[in-house]
PDB file of C-alpha atoms in Angstrom:
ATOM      1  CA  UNK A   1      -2.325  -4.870   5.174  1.00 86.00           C
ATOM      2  CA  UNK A   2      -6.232  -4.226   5.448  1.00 89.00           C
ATOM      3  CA  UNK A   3      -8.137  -6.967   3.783  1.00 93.00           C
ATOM      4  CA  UNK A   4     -11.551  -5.445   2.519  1.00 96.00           C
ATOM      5  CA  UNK A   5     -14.500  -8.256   1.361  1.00 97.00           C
ATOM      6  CA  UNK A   6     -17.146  -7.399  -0.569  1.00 97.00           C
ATOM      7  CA  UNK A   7     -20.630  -9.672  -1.133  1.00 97.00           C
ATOM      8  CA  UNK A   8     -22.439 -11.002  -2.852  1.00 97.00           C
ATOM      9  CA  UNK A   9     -19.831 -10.372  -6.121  1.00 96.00           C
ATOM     10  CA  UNK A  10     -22.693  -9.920  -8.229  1.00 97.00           C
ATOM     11  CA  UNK A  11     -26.517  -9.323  -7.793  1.00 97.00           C
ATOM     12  CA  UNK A  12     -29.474  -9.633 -10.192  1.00 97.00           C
ATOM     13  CA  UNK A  13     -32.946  -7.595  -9.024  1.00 96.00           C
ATOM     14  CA  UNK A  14     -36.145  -6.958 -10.441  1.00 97.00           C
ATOM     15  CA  UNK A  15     -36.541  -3.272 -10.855  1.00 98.00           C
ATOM     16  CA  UNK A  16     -38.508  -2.425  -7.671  1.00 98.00           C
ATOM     17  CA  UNK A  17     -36.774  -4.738  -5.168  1.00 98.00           C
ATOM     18  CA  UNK A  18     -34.837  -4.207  -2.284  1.00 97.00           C
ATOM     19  CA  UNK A  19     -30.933  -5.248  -1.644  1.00 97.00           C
ATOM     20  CA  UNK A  20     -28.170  -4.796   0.986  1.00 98.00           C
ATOM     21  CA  UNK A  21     -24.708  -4.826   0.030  1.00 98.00           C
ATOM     22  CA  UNK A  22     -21.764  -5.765   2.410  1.00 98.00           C
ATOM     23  CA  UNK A  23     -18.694  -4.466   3.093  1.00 98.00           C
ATOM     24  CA  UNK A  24     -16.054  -6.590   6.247  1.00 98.00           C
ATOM     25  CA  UNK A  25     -12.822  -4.960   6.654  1.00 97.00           C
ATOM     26  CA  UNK A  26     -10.241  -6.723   8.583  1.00 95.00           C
ATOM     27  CA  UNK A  27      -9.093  -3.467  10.468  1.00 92.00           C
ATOM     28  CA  UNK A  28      -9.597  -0.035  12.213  1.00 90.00           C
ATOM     29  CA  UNK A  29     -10.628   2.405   9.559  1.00 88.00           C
ATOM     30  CA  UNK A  30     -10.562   6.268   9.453  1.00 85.00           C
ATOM     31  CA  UNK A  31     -13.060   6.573   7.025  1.00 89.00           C
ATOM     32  CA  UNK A  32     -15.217   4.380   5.194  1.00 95.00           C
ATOM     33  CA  UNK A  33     -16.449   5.658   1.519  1.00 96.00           C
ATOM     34  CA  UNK A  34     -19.249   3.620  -0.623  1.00 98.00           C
ATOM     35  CA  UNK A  35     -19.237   4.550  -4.512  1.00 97.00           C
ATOM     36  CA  UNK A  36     -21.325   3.444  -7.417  1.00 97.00           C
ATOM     37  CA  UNK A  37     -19.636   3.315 -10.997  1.00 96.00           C
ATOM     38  CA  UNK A  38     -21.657   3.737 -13.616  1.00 91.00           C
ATOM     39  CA  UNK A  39     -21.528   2.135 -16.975  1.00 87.00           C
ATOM     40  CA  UNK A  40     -19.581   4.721 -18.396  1.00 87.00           C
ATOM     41  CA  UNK A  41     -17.004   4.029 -15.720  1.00 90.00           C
ATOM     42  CA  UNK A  42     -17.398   7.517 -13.429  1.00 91.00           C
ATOM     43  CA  UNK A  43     -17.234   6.675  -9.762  1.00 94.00           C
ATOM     44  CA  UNK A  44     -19.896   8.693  -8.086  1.00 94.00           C
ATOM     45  CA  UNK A  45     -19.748   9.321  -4.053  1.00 94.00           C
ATOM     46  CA  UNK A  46     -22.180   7.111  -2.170  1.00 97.00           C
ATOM     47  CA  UNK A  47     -21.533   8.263   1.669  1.00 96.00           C
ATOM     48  CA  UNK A  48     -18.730   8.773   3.569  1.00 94.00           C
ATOM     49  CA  UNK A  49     -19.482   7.327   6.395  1.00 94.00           C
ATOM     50  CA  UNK A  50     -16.815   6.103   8.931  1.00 91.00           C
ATOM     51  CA  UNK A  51     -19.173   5.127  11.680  1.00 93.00           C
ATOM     52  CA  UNK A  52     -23.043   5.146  12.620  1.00 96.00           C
ATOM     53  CA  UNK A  53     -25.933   5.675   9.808  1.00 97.00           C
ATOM     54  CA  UNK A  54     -27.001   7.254   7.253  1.00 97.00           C
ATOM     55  CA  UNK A  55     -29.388   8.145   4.520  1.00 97.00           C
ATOM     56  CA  UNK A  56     -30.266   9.450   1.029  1.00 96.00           C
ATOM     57  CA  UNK A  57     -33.018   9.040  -0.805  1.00 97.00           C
ATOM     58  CA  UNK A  58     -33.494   5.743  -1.527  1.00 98.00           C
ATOM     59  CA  UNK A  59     -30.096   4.492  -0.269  1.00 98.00           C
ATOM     60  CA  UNK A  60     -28.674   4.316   3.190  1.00 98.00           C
ATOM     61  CA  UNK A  61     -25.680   3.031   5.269  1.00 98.00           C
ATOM     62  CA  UNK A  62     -24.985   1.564   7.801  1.00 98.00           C
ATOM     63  CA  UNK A  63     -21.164   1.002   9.418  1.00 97.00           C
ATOM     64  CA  UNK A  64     -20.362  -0.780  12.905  1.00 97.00           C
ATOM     65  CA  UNK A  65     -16.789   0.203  13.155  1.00 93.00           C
ATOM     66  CA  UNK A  66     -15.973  -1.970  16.061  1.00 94.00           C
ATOM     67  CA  UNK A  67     -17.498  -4.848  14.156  1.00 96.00           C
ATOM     68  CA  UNK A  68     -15.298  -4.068  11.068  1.00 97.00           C
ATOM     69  CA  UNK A  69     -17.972  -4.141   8.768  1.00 97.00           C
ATOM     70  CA  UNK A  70     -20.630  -1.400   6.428  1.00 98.00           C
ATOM     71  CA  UNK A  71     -23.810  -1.996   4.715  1.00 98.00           C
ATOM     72  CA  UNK A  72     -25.466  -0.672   2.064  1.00 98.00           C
ATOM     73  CA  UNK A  73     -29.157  -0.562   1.561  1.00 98.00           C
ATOM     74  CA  UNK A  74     -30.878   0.096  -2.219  1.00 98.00           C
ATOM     75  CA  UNK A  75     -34.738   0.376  -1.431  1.00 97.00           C
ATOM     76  CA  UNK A  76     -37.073   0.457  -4.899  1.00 98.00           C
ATOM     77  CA  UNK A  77     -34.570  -0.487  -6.911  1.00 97.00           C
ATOM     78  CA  UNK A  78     -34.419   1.504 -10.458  1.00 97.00           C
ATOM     79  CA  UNK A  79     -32.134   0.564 -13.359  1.00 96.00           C
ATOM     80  CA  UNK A  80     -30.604   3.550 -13.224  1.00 95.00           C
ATOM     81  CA  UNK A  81     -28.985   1.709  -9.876  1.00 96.00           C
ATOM     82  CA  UNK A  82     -27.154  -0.789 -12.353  1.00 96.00           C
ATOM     83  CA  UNK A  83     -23.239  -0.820 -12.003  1.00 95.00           C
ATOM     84  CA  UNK A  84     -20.889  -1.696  -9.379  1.00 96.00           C
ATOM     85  CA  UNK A  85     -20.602  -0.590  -5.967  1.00 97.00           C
ATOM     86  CA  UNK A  86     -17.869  -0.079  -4.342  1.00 97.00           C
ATOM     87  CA  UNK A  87     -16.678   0.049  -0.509  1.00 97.00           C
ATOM     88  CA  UNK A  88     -13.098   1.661  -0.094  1.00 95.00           C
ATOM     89  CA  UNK A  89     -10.984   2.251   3.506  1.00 94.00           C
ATOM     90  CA  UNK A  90      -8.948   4.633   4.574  1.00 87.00           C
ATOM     91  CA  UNK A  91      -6.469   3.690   7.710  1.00 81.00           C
ATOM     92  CA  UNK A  92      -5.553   7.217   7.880  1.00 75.00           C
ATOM     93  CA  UNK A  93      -2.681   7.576   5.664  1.00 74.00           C
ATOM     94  CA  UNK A  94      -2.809   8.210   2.108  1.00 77.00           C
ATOM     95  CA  UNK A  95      -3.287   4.983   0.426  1.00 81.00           C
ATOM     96  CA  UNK A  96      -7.296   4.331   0.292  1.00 89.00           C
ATOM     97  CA  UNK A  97      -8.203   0.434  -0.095  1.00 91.00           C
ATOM     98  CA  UNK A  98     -10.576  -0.870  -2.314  1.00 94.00           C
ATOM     99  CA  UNK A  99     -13.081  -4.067  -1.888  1.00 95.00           C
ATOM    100  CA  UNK A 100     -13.656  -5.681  -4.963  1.00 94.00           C
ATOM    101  CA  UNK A 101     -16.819  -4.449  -5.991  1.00 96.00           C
ATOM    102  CA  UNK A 102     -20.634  -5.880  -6.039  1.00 97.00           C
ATOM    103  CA  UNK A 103     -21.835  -6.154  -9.992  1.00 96.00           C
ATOM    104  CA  UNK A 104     -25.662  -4.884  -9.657  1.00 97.00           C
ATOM    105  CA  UNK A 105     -27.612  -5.560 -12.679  1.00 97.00           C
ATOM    106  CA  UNK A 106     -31.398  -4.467 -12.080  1.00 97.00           C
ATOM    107  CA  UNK A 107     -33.998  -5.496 -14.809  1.00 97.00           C
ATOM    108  CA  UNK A 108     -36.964  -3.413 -16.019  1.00 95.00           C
TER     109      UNK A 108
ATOM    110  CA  UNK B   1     -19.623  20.466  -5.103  1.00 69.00           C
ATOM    111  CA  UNK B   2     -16.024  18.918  -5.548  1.00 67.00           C
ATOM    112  CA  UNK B   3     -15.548  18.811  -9.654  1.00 91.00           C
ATOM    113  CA  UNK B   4     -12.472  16.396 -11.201  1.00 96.00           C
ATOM    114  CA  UNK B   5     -12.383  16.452 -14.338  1.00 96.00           C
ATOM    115  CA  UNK B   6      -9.709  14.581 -17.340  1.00 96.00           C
ATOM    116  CA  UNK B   7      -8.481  15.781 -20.124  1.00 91.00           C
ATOM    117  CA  UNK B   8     -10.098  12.894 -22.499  1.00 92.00           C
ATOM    118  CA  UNK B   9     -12.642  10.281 -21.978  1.00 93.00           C
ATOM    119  CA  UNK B  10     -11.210   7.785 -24.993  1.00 96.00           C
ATOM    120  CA  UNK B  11      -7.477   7.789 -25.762  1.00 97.00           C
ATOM    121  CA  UNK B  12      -5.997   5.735 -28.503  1.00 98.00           C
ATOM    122  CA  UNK B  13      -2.057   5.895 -29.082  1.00 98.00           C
ATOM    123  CA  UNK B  14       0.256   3.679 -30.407  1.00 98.00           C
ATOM    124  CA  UNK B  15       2.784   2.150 -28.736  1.00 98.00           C
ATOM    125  CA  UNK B  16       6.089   3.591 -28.055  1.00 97.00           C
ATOM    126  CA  UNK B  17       4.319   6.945 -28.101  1.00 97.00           C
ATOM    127  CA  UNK B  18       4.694   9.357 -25.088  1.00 97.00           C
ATOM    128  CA  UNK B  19       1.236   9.924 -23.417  1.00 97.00           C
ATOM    129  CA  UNK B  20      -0.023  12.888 -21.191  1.00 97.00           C
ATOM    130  CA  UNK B  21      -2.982  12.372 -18.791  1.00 98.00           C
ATOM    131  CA  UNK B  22      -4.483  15.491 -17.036  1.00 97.00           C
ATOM    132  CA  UNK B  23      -6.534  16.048 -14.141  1.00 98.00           C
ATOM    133  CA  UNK B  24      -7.736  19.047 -12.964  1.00 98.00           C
ATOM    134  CA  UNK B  25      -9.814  19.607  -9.499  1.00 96.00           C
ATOM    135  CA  UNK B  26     -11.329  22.578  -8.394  1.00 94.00           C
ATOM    136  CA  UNK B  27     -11.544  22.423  -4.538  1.00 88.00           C
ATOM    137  CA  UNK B  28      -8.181  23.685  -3.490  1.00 91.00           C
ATOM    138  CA  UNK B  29      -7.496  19.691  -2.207  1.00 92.00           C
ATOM    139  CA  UNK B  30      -4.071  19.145  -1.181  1.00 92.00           C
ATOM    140  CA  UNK B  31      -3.907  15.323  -2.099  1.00 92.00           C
ATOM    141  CA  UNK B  32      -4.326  14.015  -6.028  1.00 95.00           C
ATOM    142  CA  UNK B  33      -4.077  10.455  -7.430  1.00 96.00           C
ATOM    143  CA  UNK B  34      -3.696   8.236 -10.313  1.00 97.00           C
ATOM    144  CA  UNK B  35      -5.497   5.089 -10.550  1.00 97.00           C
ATOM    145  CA  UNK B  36      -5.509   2.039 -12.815  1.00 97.00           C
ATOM    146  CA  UNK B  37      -8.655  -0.197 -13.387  1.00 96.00           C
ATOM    147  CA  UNK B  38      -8.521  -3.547 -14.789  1.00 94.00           C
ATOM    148  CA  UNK B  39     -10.846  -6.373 -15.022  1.00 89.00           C
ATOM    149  CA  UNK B  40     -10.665  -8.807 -12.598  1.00 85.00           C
ATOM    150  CA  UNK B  41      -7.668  -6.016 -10.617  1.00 86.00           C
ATOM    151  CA  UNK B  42      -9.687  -3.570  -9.589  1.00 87.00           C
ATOM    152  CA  UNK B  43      -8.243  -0.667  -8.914  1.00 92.00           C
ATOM    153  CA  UNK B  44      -4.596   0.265  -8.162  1.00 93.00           C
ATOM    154  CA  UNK B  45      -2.607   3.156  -7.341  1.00 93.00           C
ATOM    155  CA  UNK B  46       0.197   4.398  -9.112  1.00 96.00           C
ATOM    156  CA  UNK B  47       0.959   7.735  -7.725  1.00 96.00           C
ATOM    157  CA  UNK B  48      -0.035  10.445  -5.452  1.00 94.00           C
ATOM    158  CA  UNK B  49       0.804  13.915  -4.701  1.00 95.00           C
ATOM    159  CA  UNK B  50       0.473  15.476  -1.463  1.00 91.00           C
ATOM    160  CA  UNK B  51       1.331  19.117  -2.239  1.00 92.00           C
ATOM    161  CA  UNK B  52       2.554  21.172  -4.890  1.00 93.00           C
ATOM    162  CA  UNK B  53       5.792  19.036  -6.691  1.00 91.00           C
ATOM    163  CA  UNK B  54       5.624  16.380  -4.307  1.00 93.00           C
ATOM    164  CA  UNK B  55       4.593  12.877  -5.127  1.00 94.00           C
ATOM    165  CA  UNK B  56       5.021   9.410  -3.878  1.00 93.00           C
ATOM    166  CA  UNK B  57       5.281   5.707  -5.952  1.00 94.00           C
ATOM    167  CA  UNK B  58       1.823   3.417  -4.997  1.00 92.00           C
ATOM    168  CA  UNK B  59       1.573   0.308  -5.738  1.00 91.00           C
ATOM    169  CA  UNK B  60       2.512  -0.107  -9.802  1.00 95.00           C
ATOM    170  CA  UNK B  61       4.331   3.352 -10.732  1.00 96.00           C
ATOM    171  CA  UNK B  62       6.330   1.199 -13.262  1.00 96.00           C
ATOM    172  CA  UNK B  63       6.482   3.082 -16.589  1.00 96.00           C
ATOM    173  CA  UNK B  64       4.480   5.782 -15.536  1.00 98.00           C
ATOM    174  CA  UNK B  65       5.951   9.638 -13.909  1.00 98.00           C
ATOM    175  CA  UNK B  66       3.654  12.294 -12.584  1.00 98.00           C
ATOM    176  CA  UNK B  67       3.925  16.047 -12.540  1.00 97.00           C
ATOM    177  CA  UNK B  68       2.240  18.539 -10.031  1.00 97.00           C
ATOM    178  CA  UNK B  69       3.105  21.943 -11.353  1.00 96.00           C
ATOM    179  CA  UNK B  70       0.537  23.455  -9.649  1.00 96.00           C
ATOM    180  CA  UNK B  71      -2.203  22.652  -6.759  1.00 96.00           C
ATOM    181  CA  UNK B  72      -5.280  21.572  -9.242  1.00 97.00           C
ATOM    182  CA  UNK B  73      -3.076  19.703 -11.524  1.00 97.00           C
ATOM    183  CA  UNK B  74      -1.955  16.760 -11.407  1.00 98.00           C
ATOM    184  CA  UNK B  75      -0.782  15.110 -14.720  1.00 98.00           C
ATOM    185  CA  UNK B  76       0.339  11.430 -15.222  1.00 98.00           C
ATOM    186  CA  UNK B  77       2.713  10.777 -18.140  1.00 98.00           C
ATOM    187  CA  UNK B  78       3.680   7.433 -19.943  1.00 98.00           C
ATOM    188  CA  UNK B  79       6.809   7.867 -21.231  1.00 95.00           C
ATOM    189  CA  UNK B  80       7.051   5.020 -24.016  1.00 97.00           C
ATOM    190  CA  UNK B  81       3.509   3.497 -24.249  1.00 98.00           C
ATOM    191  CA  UNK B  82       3.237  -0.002 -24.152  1.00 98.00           C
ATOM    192  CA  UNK B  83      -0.055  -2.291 -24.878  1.00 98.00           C
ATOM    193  CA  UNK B  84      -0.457  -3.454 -21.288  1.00 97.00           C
ATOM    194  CA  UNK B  85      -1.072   0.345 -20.219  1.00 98.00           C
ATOM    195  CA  UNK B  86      -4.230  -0.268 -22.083  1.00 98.00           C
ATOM    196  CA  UNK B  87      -6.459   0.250 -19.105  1.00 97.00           C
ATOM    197  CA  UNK B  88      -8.975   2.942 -17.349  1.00 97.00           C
ATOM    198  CA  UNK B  89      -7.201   5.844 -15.989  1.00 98.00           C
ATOM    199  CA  UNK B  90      -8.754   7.487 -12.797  1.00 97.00           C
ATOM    200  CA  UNK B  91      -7.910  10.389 -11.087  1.00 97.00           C
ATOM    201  CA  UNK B  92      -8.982  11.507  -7.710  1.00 96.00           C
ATOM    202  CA  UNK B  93      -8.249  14.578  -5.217  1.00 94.00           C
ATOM    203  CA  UNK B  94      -8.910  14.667  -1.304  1.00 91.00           C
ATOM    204  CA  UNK B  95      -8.443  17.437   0.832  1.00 86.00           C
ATOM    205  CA  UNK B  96      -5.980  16.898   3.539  1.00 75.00           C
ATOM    206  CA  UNK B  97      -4.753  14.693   6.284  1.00 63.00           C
ATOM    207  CA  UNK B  98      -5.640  18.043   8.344  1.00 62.00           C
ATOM    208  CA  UNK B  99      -9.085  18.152   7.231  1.00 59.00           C
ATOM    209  CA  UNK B 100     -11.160  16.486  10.285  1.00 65.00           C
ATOM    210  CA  UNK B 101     -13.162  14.031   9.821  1.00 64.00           C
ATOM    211  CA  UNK B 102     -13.767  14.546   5.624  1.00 72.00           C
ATOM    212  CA  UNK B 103     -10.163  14.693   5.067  1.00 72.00           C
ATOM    213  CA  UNK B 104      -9.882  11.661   3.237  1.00 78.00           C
ATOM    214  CA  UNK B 105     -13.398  12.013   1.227  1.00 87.00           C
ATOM    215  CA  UNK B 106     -12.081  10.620  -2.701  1.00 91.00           C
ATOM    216  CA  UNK B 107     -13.862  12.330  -5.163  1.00 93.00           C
ATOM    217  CA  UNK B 108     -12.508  11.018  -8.790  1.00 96.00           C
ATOM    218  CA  UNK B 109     -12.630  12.389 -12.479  1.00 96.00           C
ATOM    219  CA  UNK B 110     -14.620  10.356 -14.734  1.00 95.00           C
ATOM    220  CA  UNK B 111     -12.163   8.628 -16.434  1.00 96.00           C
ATOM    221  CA  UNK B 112      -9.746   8.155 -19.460  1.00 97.00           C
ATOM    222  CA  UNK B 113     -10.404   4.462 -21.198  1.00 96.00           C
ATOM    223  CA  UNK B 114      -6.651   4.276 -22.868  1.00 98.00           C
ATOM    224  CA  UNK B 115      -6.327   1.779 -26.153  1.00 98.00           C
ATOM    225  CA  UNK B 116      -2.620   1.545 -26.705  1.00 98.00           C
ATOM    226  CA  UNK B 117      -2.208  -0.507 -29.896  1.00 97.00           C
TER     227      UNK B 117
END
């Protein structure tokens, strides 16, 4: 099945830095989804965001489909952004496939 | 906006005890699912439901059953608790395979942290 890879497994900012989180898949997706979780465990929708660009905020994504992989950019980091991110994939059926997560810890 | 919600955010049973999990959605989505989440696991699926009374194993369903009664509900049921169901419990909805291009958005509940003792 899809193999999804998700780095760095953990990252530790200073509140105000920048980061990019990456997401390789080893597959053809349908649809691409990036969540945070926050510390009380609620995953929270990111972007859906199969293909191309896009942007909210201070976060932003990027996926190259037909180089199997998605990035996500955290500008200003807050410490509100602490938790873990998560990229999941979707191959078009109804099981969704989850990367393992990148731990973000951001200090005040 | 899509809302998920759970029936409980803490849960503490003991074992051997029969254990109801709701979810309810309100977005008319045709797909719901039960997840697991365990350190060091991430998460895993134990069932889904594609329509009203329909449902299909994932990838642990052992020692858990589901019920879909009705469109927004989809409850998962432990029938004899045990401690390694000790876990978070996640539910999610999406709208449809025939949905274009957001048919397989996940939006999920915010979660049931289970203690079975």
């Amino acid at each position: 099945g899809i193999q999804v890879e998700q780095s760095p497994p953990d990252l530790i900012l200073q509140e105000g830095a920048n980061s990019t989180l990456r997401c390789n898949f080893s597959d053809s997706v349908n649809n691409l989804q990036w969540f945070h979780q926050n510390p009380w465990g609620q995953l929270i929708n990111l972007f859906y965001i199969p293909s191309g660009t896009k942007q909210n905020g201070r976060l932003s994504a990027t996926t190259v489909a037909t180089e199997r992989y998605s990035l996500l950019y955290i500008s200003s980091s807050q410490t509100t952004d602490s938790g873990v991110y998560f990229c999941a994939v979707n191959t078009g059926g109804f099981k969704t496939i989850f990367g393992a997560g990148t731990r973000l810890f951001v200090k005040a | 906006d899509v809302k998920v919600t759970q029936s409980s955010r803490y849960l503490v049973k003991r074992t051997g005890e029969k254990v109801f999990l709701e979810c309810v959605q309100d977005m008319d989505h045709e797909n719901m699912f039960w997840y697991r989440q365990d350190p060091g696991l991430g998460l895993r699926l134990i069932y889904f439901s594609y329509d009203v009374k329909m449902k299909e194993k994932g990838d642990i369903p052992e020692g858990y059953s589901v019920s879909r009664e009705k469109k927004e509900r989809f409850s998962l049921i432990l029938e004899s608790a045990s401690t390694n169901q000790t876990s978070m419990y996640l539910c999610a909805s999406s709208l449809s395979g025939n949905g274009g291009t957001k048919a397989y958005e996940q939006y999920f509940g915010p979660g049931t942290r289970l203690t079975v003792t």
